[in-house]
CSV table of C-alpha atoms in Angstrom, one decimal:
chain,number,residue,atom,x,y,z
A,48,UNK,CA,-0.1,-0.1,-0.1
A,49,UNK,CA,1.9,3.7,-1.1
A,50,UNK,CA,2.1,5.7,2.1
A,51,UNK,CA,1.0,9.1,2.2
A,52,UNK,CA,3.3,12.1,0.6
A,53,UNK,CA,5.0,14.0,3.3
A,54,UNK,CA,7.1,16.4,1.4
A,55,UNK,CA,5.8,19.0,-1.5
A,56,UNK,CA,6.3,19.2,-5.1
A,57,UNK,CA,7.9,22.8,-5.5
A,58,UNK,CA,5.4,25.9,-6.7
A,59,UNK,CA,3.4,25.6,-9.3
A,60,UNK,CA,3.6,21.8,-10.0
A,61,UNK,CA,0.7,19.6,-9.6
A,62,UNK,CA,1.0,17.1,-7.4
A,63,UNK,CA,-0.6,13.1,-6.6
A,64,UNK,CA,-0.6,10.8,-3.4
A,65,UNK,CA,-2.2,9.1,-1.5
A,66,UNK,CA,-4.1,9.7,1.5
A,67,UNK,CA,-4.6,7.0,4.5
A,68,UNK,CA,-6.9,8.8,6.5
A,69,UNK,CA,-10.3,8.9,3.5
A,70,UNK,CA,-7.8,5.7,1.6
A,71,UNK,CA,-8.0,7.6,-1.9
A,72,UNK,CA,-5.8,9.1,-4.3
A,73,UNK,CA,-5.6,12.7,-4.6
A,74,UNK,CA,-4.2,15.2,-6.9
A,75,UNK,CA,-3.4,19.5,-7.1
A,76,UNK,CA,-3.1,21.5,-10.0
A,77,UNK,CA,-2.1,24.5,-10.0
A,78,UNK,CA,-4.2,26.8,-13.2
A,79,UNK,CA,-4.1,30.4,-12.7
A,80,UNK,CA,-4.2,33.3,-9.7
A,81,UNK,CA,-7.2,33.9,-7.6
A,82,UNK,CA,-8.9,37.3,-7.1
A,83,UNK,CA,-6.8,38.0,-3.8
A,84,UNK,CA,-3.7,37.3,-5.5
A,85,UNK,CA,-2.9,33.8,-4.2
A,86,UNK,CA,-2.3,30.7,-6.3
A,87,UNK,CA,-5.5,28.8,-7.7
A,88,UNK,CA,-5.1,25.3,-6.8
A,89,UNK,CA,-7.4,22.8,-8.1
A,90,UNK,CA,-8.4,19.1,-6.9
A,91,UNK,CA,-9.5,16.3,-7.8
A,92,UNK,CA,-9.8,12.5,-6.1
A,93,UNK,CA,-10.2,9.2,-7.5
A,94,UNK,CA,-9.7,5.6,-5.8
A,95,UNK,CA,-6.5,4.6,-8.0
A,96,UNK,CA,-3.4,6.6,-9.6
A,97,UNK,CA,-4.5,6.3,-13.1
A,98,UNK,CA,-7.6,7.5,-12.8
A,99,UNK,CA,-6.3,10.3,-10.6
A,100,UNK,CA,-3.4,11.1,-13.3
A,101,UNK,CA,-6.5,11.3,-16.3
A,102,UNK,CA,-7.9,13.9,-13.9
A,103,UNK,CA,-4.8,16.2,-13.6
A,104,UNK,CA,-4.0,15.9,-16.9
A,105,UNK,CA,-7.3,16.9,-18.8
A,106,UNK,CA,-7.0,19.9,-15.7
A,107,UNK,CA,-3.4,20.6,-17.0
A,108,UNK,CA,-4.6,20.4,-20.9
A,109,UNK,CA,-7.5,23.6,-20.0
A,110,UNK,CA,-5.4,25.0,-18.1
A,111,UNK,CA,-2.9,25.9,-20.8
A,112,UNK,CA,-5.7,25.9,-23.7
A,113,UNK,CA,-7.2,28.7,-21.3
A,114,UNK,CA,-10.8,26.7,-20.8
A,115,UNK,CA,-10.7,26.5,-17.0
A,116,UNK,CA,-13.7,28.0,-14.6
A,117,UNK,CA,-13.1,30.9,-13.1
A,118,UNK,CA,-12.8,30.8,-9.2
A,119,UNK,CA,-15.0,31.8,-6.8
A,120,UNK,CA,-19.0,31.5,-6.4
A,121,UNK,CA,-20.1,28.2,-8.0
A,122,UNK,CA,-23.9,30.0,-9.9
A,123,UNK,CA,-26.7,27.7,-10.9
A,124,UNK,CA,-28.6,28.7,-14.1
A,125,UNK,CA,-31.2,31.1,-12.2
A,126,UNK,CA,-28.7,32.7,-10.5
A,127,UNK,CA,-26.4,34.0,-13.3
A,128,UNK,CA,-29.2,34.4,-15.5
A,129,UNK,CA,-30.8,36.9,-13.1
A,130,UNK,CA,-27.3,38.7,-13.0
A,131,UNK,CA,-27.0,39.0,-16.8
A,132,UNK,CA,-30.7,40.3,-16.6
A,133,UNK,CA,-29.3,43.0,-14.2
A,134,UNK,CA,-25.9,43.3,-14.6
A,135,UNK,CA,-25.4,42.9,-18.3
A,136,UNK,CA,-27.5,43.5,-20.1
A,137,UNK,CA,-30.1,46.2,-18.7
A,138,UNK,CA,-30.8,48.9,-20.6
A,139,UNK,CA,-29.3,50.8,-22.4
A,140,UNK,CA,-27.2,47.9,-23.5
A,141,UNK,CA,-29.9,46.8,-25.1
A,142,UNK,CA,-32.8,48.2,-26.0
A,143,UNK,CA,-36.3,48.6,-24.2
A,144,UNK,CA,-37.8,45.9,-26.8
A,145,UNK,CA,-34.6,43.3,-26.4
A,146,UNK,CA,-34.7,43.1,-23.1
A,147,UNK,CA,-38.3,42.4,-22.0
A,148,UNK,CA,-38.0,39.9,-24.8
A,149,UNK,CA,-35.1,38.3,-22.5
A,150,UNK,CA,-36.9,39.4,-19.4
A,151,UNK,CA,-39.4,37.6,-20.6
A,152,UNK,CA,-37.8,34.1,-21.4
A,153,UNK,CA,-36.2,34.4,-18.5
A,154,UNK,CA,-38.7,34.5,-15.9
A,155,UNK,CA,-41.5,32.2,-18.2
A,156,UNK,CA,-39.2,29.8,-19.2
A,157,UNK,CA,-35.4,29.3,-18.2
A,158,UNK,CA,-36.1,29.7,-14.4
A,159,UNK,CA,-38.7,27.6,-13.5
A,160,UNK,CA,-37.7,24.6,-16.5
A,161,UNK,CA,-33.6,24.9,-15.6
A,162,UNK,CA,-33.0,27.1,-12.9
A,163,UNK,CA,-32.2,25.2,-10.6
A,164,UNK,CA,-28.9,23.3,-12.4
A,165,UNK,CA,-25.6,24.2,-11.5
A,166,UNK,CA,-24.6,26.8,-14.4
A,167,UNK,CA,-21.7,23.9,-15.6
A,168,UNK,CA,-23.5,21.2,-15.2
A,169,UNK,CA,-26.3,21.9,-17.8
A,170,UNK,CA,-26.8,19.5,-20.5
A,171,UNK,CA,-27.9,20.0,-24.1
A,172,UNK,CA,-30.3,17.6,-23.1
A,173,UNK,CA,-31.7,19.4,-20.4
A,174,UNK,CA,-32.6,22.4,-23.2
A,175,UNK,CA,-33.6,20.2,-25.6
A,176,UNK,CA,-36.2,19.2,-23.4
A,177,UNK,CA,-36.7,21.9,-22.0
A,178,UNK,CA,-38.1,23.0,-25.6
A,179,UNK,CA,-40.1,20.7,-26.3
A,180,UNK,CA,-42.1,21.0,-23.1
A,181,UNK,CA,-42.3,24.2,-24.2
A,182,UNK,CA,-44.3,23.4,-28.1
A,183,UNK,CA,-46.5,21.7,-26.1
A,184,UNK,CA,-47.6,24.4,-23.4
A,185,UNK,CA,-50.9,25.3,-23.6
A,186,UNK,CA,-51.8,29.2,-24.3
A,187,UNK,CA,-55.0,31.2,-24.3
A,188,UNK,CA,-54.1,32.3,-28.3
A,189,UNK,CA,-53.9,28.3,-29.6
A,190,UNK,CA,-53.5,24.8,-28.3
A,191,UNK,CA,-50.0,25.1,-28.4
A,192,UNK,CA,-47.4,27.9,-28.4
A,193,UNK,CA,-45.0,28.1,-31.7
A,194,UNK,CA,-41.7,27.2,-32.1
A,195,UNK,CA,-41.0,30.7,-32.3
A,196,UNK,CA,-41.1,31.2,-28.7
A,197,UNK,CA,-39.1,28.2,-28.3
A,198,UNK,CA,-36.4,29.6,-30.3
A,199,UNK,CA,-36.2,32.5,-28.8
A,200,UNK,CA,-35.9,30.9,-25.1
A,201,UNK,CA,-32.8,29.3,-27.5
A,202,UNK,CA,-31.4,32.4,-28.5
A,203,UNK,CA,-31.6,33.9,-24.9
A,204,UNK,CA,-29.9,31.3,-23.1
A,205,UNK,CA,-27.2,31.1,-25.6
A,206,UNK,CA,-26.7,34.4,-25.4
A,207,UNK,CA,-26.4,34.7,-21.6
A,208,UNK,CA,-23.6,31.5,-21.2
A,209,UNK,CA,-21.7,33.1,-24.2
A,210,UNK,CA,-21.0,36.2,-21.6
A,211,UNK,CA,-20.3,33.4,-19.2
A,212,UNK,CA,-17.6,31.5,-21.5
A,213,UNK,CA,-16.2,34.6,-22.0
A,214,UNK,CA,-15.8,35.3,-18.3
A,215,UNK,CA,-14.6,31.7,-17.5
A,216,UNK,CA,-17.8,30.7,-15.9
A,217,UNK,CA,-18.4,27.8,-17.9
A,218,UNK,CA,-15.7,26.2,-20.2
A,219,UNK,CA,-17.9,25.6,-22.8
A,220,UNK,CA,-21.6,26.5,-23.9
A,221,UNK,CA,-23.2,23.4,-24.2
A,222,UNK,CA,-26.5,25.8,-25.3
A,223,UNK,CA,-24.3,25.0,-29.0
A,224,UNK,CA,-24.7,21.5,-29.1
A,225,UNK,CA,-28.9,21.5,-28.6
A,226,UNK,CA,-31.0,21.3,-31.4
A,227,UNK,CA,-33.4,24.0,-31.7
A,228,UNK,CA,-37.0,23.9,-33.2
A,229,UNK,CA,-36.6,25.0,-36.6
A,230,UNK,CA,-38.5,28.1,-37.4
A,231,UNK,CA,-40.7,28.2,-40.0
A,232,UNK,CA,-40.9,31.4,-42.3
A,233,UNK,CA,-44.1,32.4,-42.4
A,234,UNK,CA,-44.6,33.8,-46.3
A,235,UNK,CA,-47.2,37.2,-45.9
A,236,UNK,CA,-49.3,38.0,-48.2
A,237,UNK,CA,-49.0,42.1,-49.1
A,238,UNK,CA,-52.1,43.7,-49.5
A,239,UNK,CA,-53.3,44.6,-53.0
A,240,UNK,CA,-53.6,48.1,-54.4
A,241,UNK,CA,-57.5,47.5,-53.9
A,242,UNK,CA,-56.8,47.0,-50.5
A,243,UNK,CA,-54.8,49.7,-49.4
A,244,UNK,CA,-57.5,51.8,-51.1
A,245,UNK,CA,-60.0,50.1,-49.3
A,246,UNK,CA,-58.0,50.6,-46.4
A,247,UNK,CA,-57.4,54.5,-46.5
A,248,UNK,CA,-60.9,55.2,-47.7
A,249,UNK,CA,-62.2,53.3,-43.8
A,250,UNK,CA,-60.0,55.4,-42.4
A,251,UNK,CA,-60.4,58.3,-43.6
A,252,UNK,CA,-63.9,57.9,-41.2
A,253,UNK,CA,-62.1,58.1,-38.1
A,254,UNK,CA,-59.9,59.2,-36.0
A,255,UNK,CA,-56.0,59.8,-36.7
A,256,UNK,CA,-56.4,58.6,-40.1
A,257,UNK,CA,-52.8,59.8,-41.6
A,258,UNK,CA,-51.7,57.7,-38.7
A,259,UNK,CA,-52.8,54.6,-41.6
A,260,UNK,CA,-51.3,56.3,-44.5
A,261,UNK,CA,-48.2,57.1,-43.0
A,262,UNK,CA,-48.0,52.8,-42.4
A,263,UNK,CA,-49.5,51.8,-45.9
A,264,UNK,CA,-47.3,54.5,-47.6
A,265,UNK,CA,-44.1,55.0,-46.0
A,266,UNK,CA,-43.9,51.4,-44.3
A,267,UNK,CA,-42.9,52.5,-40.7
A,268,UNK,CA,-43.2,50.6,-37.8
A,269,UNK,CA,-45.6,50.8,-35.3
A,270,UNK,CA,-43.1,52.2,-32.5
A,271,UNK,CA,-41.2,54.5,-35.4
A,272,UNK,CA,-45.1,55.8,-36.6
A,273,UNK,CA,-46.6,56.4,-32.8
A,274,UNK,CA,-42.9,58.3,-31.9
A,275,UNK,CA,-43.3,61.1,-34.1
A,276,UNK,CA,-43.7,64.5,-32.5
A,277,UNK,CA,-44.4,67.2,-35.1
A,278,UNK,CA,-40.7,68.8,-34.6
A,279,UNK,CA,-40.3,66.1,-36.5
A,280,UNK,CA,-42.5,66.8,-39.3
A,281,UNK,CA,-41.7,69.6,-42.2
A,282,UNK,CA,-44.8,69.9,-44.1
A,283,UNK,CA,-42.9,72.9,-46.4
A,284,UNK,CA,-40.7,71.0,-47.4
A,285,UNK,CA,-42.6,68.0,-47.2
A,286,UNK,CA,-40.2,65.5,-45.6
A,287,UNK,CA,-40.4,64.1,-42.6
A,288,UNK,CA,-38.0,62.3,-39.9
A,289,UNK,CA,-37.5,58.9,-37.5
A,290,UNK,CA,-36.0,59.4,-34.6
A,291,UNK,CA,-37.2,57.4,-32.1
A,292,UNK,CA,-39.3,54.3,-31.2
A,293,UNK,CA,-42.5,54.1,-28.8
A,294,UNK,CA,-42.8,52.2,-26.1
A,295,UNK,CA,-45.7,49.9,-25.1
A,296,UNK,CA,-45.8,51.6,-21.3
A,297,UNK,CA,-45.1,49.3,-18.2
A,298,UNK,CA,-45.9,50.1,-14.4
A,299,UNK,CA,-45.5,49.3,-11.4
A,300,UNK,CA,-48.1,49.7,-7.8
A,301,UNK,CA,-47.7,53.5,-6.6
A,302,UNK,CA,-50.2,53.4,-4.0
A,303,UNK,CA,-49.4,53.3,0.0
A,304,UNK,CA,-52.1,51.3,1.1
A,305,UNK,CA,-53.1,48.2,-1.6
A,306,UNK,CA,-55.4,48.8,-4.3
A,307,UNK,CA,-56.3,45.1,-4.8
A,308,UNK,CA,-55.3,45.4,-8.5
A,309,UNK,CA,-53.2,42.2,-9.6
A,310,UNK,CA,-50.9,44.3,-12.0
A,311,UNK,CA,-49.8,47.7,-11.3
A,312,UNK,CA,-51.2,48.7,-14.5
A,313,UNK,CA,-54.7,49.2,-13.3
A,314,UNK,CA,-53.2,50.7,-9.8
A,315,UNK,CA,-54.4,54.2,-9.4
A,316,UNK,CA,-51.5,55.5,-8.8
A,317,UNK,CA,-49.3,53.8,-10.5
A,318,UNK,CA,-46.1,54.4,-11.8
A,319,UNK,CA,-44.4,54.3,-14.9
A,320,UNK,CA,-41.1,52.1,-15.2
A,321,UNK,CA,-39.6,52.8,-18.3
A,322,UNK,CA,-39.4,55.8,-20.6
A,323,UNK,CA,-42.6,56.3,-23.1
A,324,UNK,CA,-39.7,56.5,-26.4
A,325,UNK,CA,-36.3,54.9,-27.0
A,326,UNK,CA,-33.9,54.9,-29.8
A,327,UNK,CA,-34.5,53.2,-33.5
A,328,UNK,CA,-34.7,49.7,-33.8
A,329,UNK,CA,-30.5,50.0,-35.1
A,330,UNK,CA,-28.5,53.0,-36.7
A,331,UNK,CA,-30.2,52.6,-40.2
A,332,UNK,CA,-33.9,53.2,-38.4
A,333,UNK,CA,-32.9,57.1,-38.0
A,334,UNK,CA,-34.1,58.4,-41.5
A,335,UNK,CA,-35.1,61.4,-43.1
A,336,UNK,CA,-38.4,60.5,-46.0
A,337,UNK,CA,-40.0,62.0,-48.7
A,338,UNK,CA,-43.8,62.9,-48.0
A,339,UNK,CA,-46.1,62.4,-51.5
A,340,UNK,CA,-48.3,65.3,-52.1
A,341,UNK,CA,-51.3,63.8,-51.0
A,342,UNK,CA,-50.1,62.6,-48.0
A,343,UNK,CA,-48.6,65.9,-46.9
A,344,UNK,CA,-52.6,67.5,-47.5
A,345,UNK,CA,-54.0,64.0,-44.9
A,346,UNK,CA,-51.2,65.2,-42.2
A,347,UNK,CA,-52.6,68.9,-42.2
A,348,UNK,CA,-56.0,68.2,-42.0
A,349,UNK,CA,-55.3,65.8,-38.8
A,350,UNK,CA,-52.9,68.9,-37.6
A,351,UNK,CA,-56.1,71.0,-37.8
A,352,UNK,CA,-58.6,68.2,-36.1
A,353,UNK,CA,-55.6,68.0,-33.9
A,354,UNK,CA,-56.2,72.0,-32.9
A,355,UNK,CA,-59.8,71.2,-32.8
A,356,UNK,CA,-59.9,67.8,-29.9
A,357,UNK,CA,-57.5,70.4,-27.7
A,358,UNK,CA,-59.6,73.3,-28.0
A,359,UNK,CA,-62.7,70.9,-27.1
A,360,UNK,CA,-60.9,68.9,-24.2
A,361,UNK,CA,-59.7,72.3,-22.7
A,362,UNK,CA,-57.7,71.8,-19.4
A,363,UNK,CA,-57.9,67.7,-19.8
A,364,UNK,CA,-55.9,68.4,-22.9
A,365,UNK,CA,-51.7,67.6,-22.6
A,366,UNK,CA,-49.5,69.2,-24.8
A,367,UNK,CA,-47.1,66.1,-25.6
A,368,UNK,CA,-46.2,66.7,-29.1
A,369,UNK,CA,-47.3,63.5,-30.4
A,370,UNK,CA,-48.2,63.8,-34.2
A,371,UNK,CA,-50.8,60.7,-33.2
A,372,UNK,CA,-52.8,61.1,-29.8
A,373,UNK,CA,-55.5,60.4,-27.9
A,374,UNK,CA,-58.8,63.4,-27.8
A,375,UNK,CA,-56.7,64.6,-24.5
A,376,UNK,CA,-53.2,64.3,-25.9
A,377,UNK,CA,-51.6,62.1,-24.1
A,378,UNK,CA,-49.6,59.6,-27.0
A,379,UNK,CA,-51.1,56.7,-28.5
A,380,UNK,CA,-51.2,53.2,-26.2
A,381,UNK,CA,-48.6,50.4,-28.9
A,382,UNK,CA,-51.7,47.7,-27.7
A,383,UNK,CA,-54.7,50.5,-28.3
A,384,UNK,CA,-53.4,51.5,-31.8
A,385,UNK,CA,-53.1,47.4,-32.4
A,386,UNK,CA,-56.8,47.1,-31.3
A,387,UNK,CA,-57.7,49.9,-33.4
A,388,UNK,CA,-55.7,48.4,-36.8
A,389,UNK,CA,-58.1,45.4,-36.3
A,390,UNK,CA,-61.4,47.7,-36.2
A,391,UNK,CA,-60.1,49.7,-39.6
A,392,UNK,CA,-59.7,45.8,-41.4
A,393,UNK,CA,-63.0,44.6,-40.6
A,394,UNK,CA,-64.8,47.6,-41.5
A,395,UNK,CA,-62.1,48.0,-44.5
A,396,UNK,CA,-63.7,44.2,-45.5
A,397,UNK,CA,-60.0,43.3,-46.0
A,398,UNK,CA,-58.2,40.2,-45.3
A,399,UNK,CA,-57.3,40.1,-41.5
A,400,UNK,CA,-53.1,40.8,-41.0
A,401,UNK,CA,-50.7,41.6,-38.3
A,402,UNK,CA,-50.4,45.4,-38.3
A,403,UNK,CA,-46.9,44.8,-39.3
A,404,UNK,CA,-48.0,43.5,-42.6
A,405,UNK,CA,-48.7,46.6,-43.9
A,406,UNK,CA,-44.2,47.9,-43.6
A,407,UNK,CA,-44.4,44.3,-46.0
A,408,UNK,CA,-46.8,45.9,-48.1
A,409,UNK,CA,-45.3,49.2,-48.4
A,410,UNK,CA,-41.9,47.8,-49.3
A,411,UNK,CA,-43.3,46.1,-52.2
A,412,UNK,CA,-45.5,48.7,-53.3
A,413,UNK,CA,-41.7,50.6,-53.7
A,414,UNK,CA,-40.7,47.1,-55.4
A,415,UNK,CA,-43.6,47.7,-58.2
A,416,UNK,CA,-42.0,51.0,-58.5
A,417,UNK,CA,-39.0,49.9,-59.6
A,418,UNK,CA,-37.5,52.1,-56.6
A,419,UNK,CA,-33.7,51.2,-56.3
A,420,UNK,CA,-33.0,48.8,-53.3
A,421,UNK,CA,-30.9,50.9,-52.0
A,422,UNK,CA,-33.2,53.9,-51.6
A,423,UNK,CA,-36.1,51.1,-50.4
A,424,UNK,CA,-33.2,50.4,-47.5
A,425,UNK,CA,-33.1,54.4,-46.5
A,426,UNK,CA,-36.5,54.2,-46.5
A,427,UNK,CA,-37.2,51.6,-45.0
A,428,UNK,CA,-35.0,51.9,-42.5
A,429,UNK,CA,-32.8,49.2,-43.7
A,430,UNK,CA,-29.4,48.1,-42.5
A,431,UNK,CA,-29.2,45.1,-44.8
A,432,UNK,CA,-29.7,44.1,-48.0
A,433,UNK,CA,-31.2,40.7,-46.4
A,434,UNK,CA,-34.1,42.7,-45.1
A,435,UNK,CA,-34.5,43.8,-48.6
A,436,UNK,CA,-35.1,40.2,-49.7
A,437,UNK,CA,-37.6,39.2,-46.5
A,438,UNK,CA,-39.5,42.3,-47.4
A,439,UNK,CA,-40.2,42.4,-50.8
A,440,UNK,CA,-42.9,40.2,-51.9
A,441,UNK,CA,-43.0,38.9,-55.1
A,442,UNK,CA,-46.3,39.4,-55.9
A,443,UNK,CA,-49.2,37.1,-58.2
A,444,UNK,CA,-49.3,40.1,-60.4
A,445,UNK,CA,-45.7,40.3,-60.7
A,446,UNK,CA,-45.3,36.8,-61.2
A,447,UNK,CA,-47.9,36.9,-64.1
A,448,UNK,CA,-46.0,39.8,-65.4
A,449,UNK,CA,-42.5,38.0,-65.9
A,450,UNK,CA,-44.5,34.5,-67.3
A,451,UNK,CA,-46.2,37.3,-69.9
A,452,UNK,CA,-42.5,37.9,-71.0
A,453,UNK,CA,-40.9,35.2,-70.9
A,454,UNK,CA,-43.9,33.7,-72.9
A,455,UNK,CA,-43.3,36.5,-75.6
A,456,UNK,CA,-39.6,36.2,-75.9
A,457,UNK,CA,-39.4,32.5,-76.0
A,458,UNK,CA,-42.5,31.6,-78.5
A,459,UNK,CA,-42.9,34.8,-79.9
A,460,UNK,CA,-39.4,34.5,-81.5
A,461,UNK,CA,-40.4,30.8,-82.0
A,462,UNK,CA,-42.9,31.8,-84.5
A,463,UNK,CA,-40.9,34.3,-86.7
A,464,UNK,CA,-38.4,31.7,-87.1
A,465,UNK,CA,-40.8,29.6,-87.8
A,466,UNK,CA,-41.9,31.8,-90.4
A,467,UNK,CA,-38.3,32.9,-91.5
A,468,UNK,CA,-38.3,28.9,-92.4
A,469,UNK,CA,-41.3,27.9,-94.1
A,470,UNK,CA,-42.0,31.1,-96.3
A,471,UNK,CA,-40.7,33.8,-97.5
A,472,UNK,CA,-37.6,35.1,-99.6
A,473,UNK,CA,-34.6,32.4,-99.0
A,474,UNK,CA,-31.9,34.2,-98.1
A,475,UNK,CA,-28.0,32.9,-98.8
A,476,UNK,CA,-25.1,32.2,-96.4
A,477,UNK,CA,-25.1,36.1,-95.0
A,478,UNK,CA,-28.4,36.7,-94.7
A,479,UNK,CA,-29.7,38.7,-97.6
A,480,UNK,CA,-32.7,37.6,-100.2
A,481,UNK,CA,-31.7,35.4,-103.0
A,482,UNK,CA,-33.3,36.9,-105.7
A,483,UNK,CA,-35.6,34.5,-108.6
A,484,UNK,CA,-34.4,32.8,-111.3
């Protein structure tokens, strides 16, 4: 039986020895320096010398490759995700909308599903099981959640653990090995010119009719349209500038005594917890756009109507400077704006579609008009050409036009060739007619 080691190796060298106390082999490897400056010595143990030797060599290899986990707190998945949300990606590092998507994925799916696991023991199989569970969950909108929801959870945990790897809390990101659900790209059929006209005619009978003209003609995102202020619009030179994005409000309870309401938004003394607006989705989103003459006239009529509403509201009016407001001057809530879109679609008698589909329609109209792609990117606020491919749809009308052109090219050419062969003056080798004898 080997005896317990009494002497020490020189500083920094790995050591392996047998202990009579617990009858196990032990190994120590120096992998770096702790935050307080002392050596970071990692311990492994096993029942025989060869097992411990393999563990020591593995640690040494990870140390040499820079893949050793950092010493200190042993994170759970829940603890790391909350730390990541609160201290690493909190606004203004990412936009409010991006943060909200991360927060929902963490709170609703990741923490209840895999939060108790130790961060370094999380496996791809744990994640794949979570994705399947998410896609089987019942929702108020349908029988199950979509693959897009599971994929959003996948992207969130991937981003969080990528940071953990860079900070040496993990050696590898298990999410990269997990098989994420495939998200099928839904082909959106944009509204036809006739349907757009029907929408605009129906909008003329409702408040904020210019709101929908801007969406259908210019393709502004919902937040961009609701975030417009009159200072962004120059009707004399017929331009507007997109500078900000209207956010969906979030509230917390402000009541001293419990009001009995479950959500802060229903509290009589509610307090906002986020700004009204944020920057545009990307740098390309901040842009100037020329206005058609018809849209300029609609905006002039809209401003006059808003002046009349200001007079009627009197002391109830809150001056915010927004182009599109409630009857008392406050900014429109994106949820209320969405509900109004659904009512407008019903009144116009056009196929039901998302509010964002109006943006697809605007991009398609620009395609039909033959506007250059670089110009379209500037109008729509795209940062790359991939977005152009996603939004500019080849509609049925365009397909028919292409088919007719191809047919005319092929069959007309064939008919001309057949006519030249079957009748008429024959030509010589140069193609010139040969006179009759």
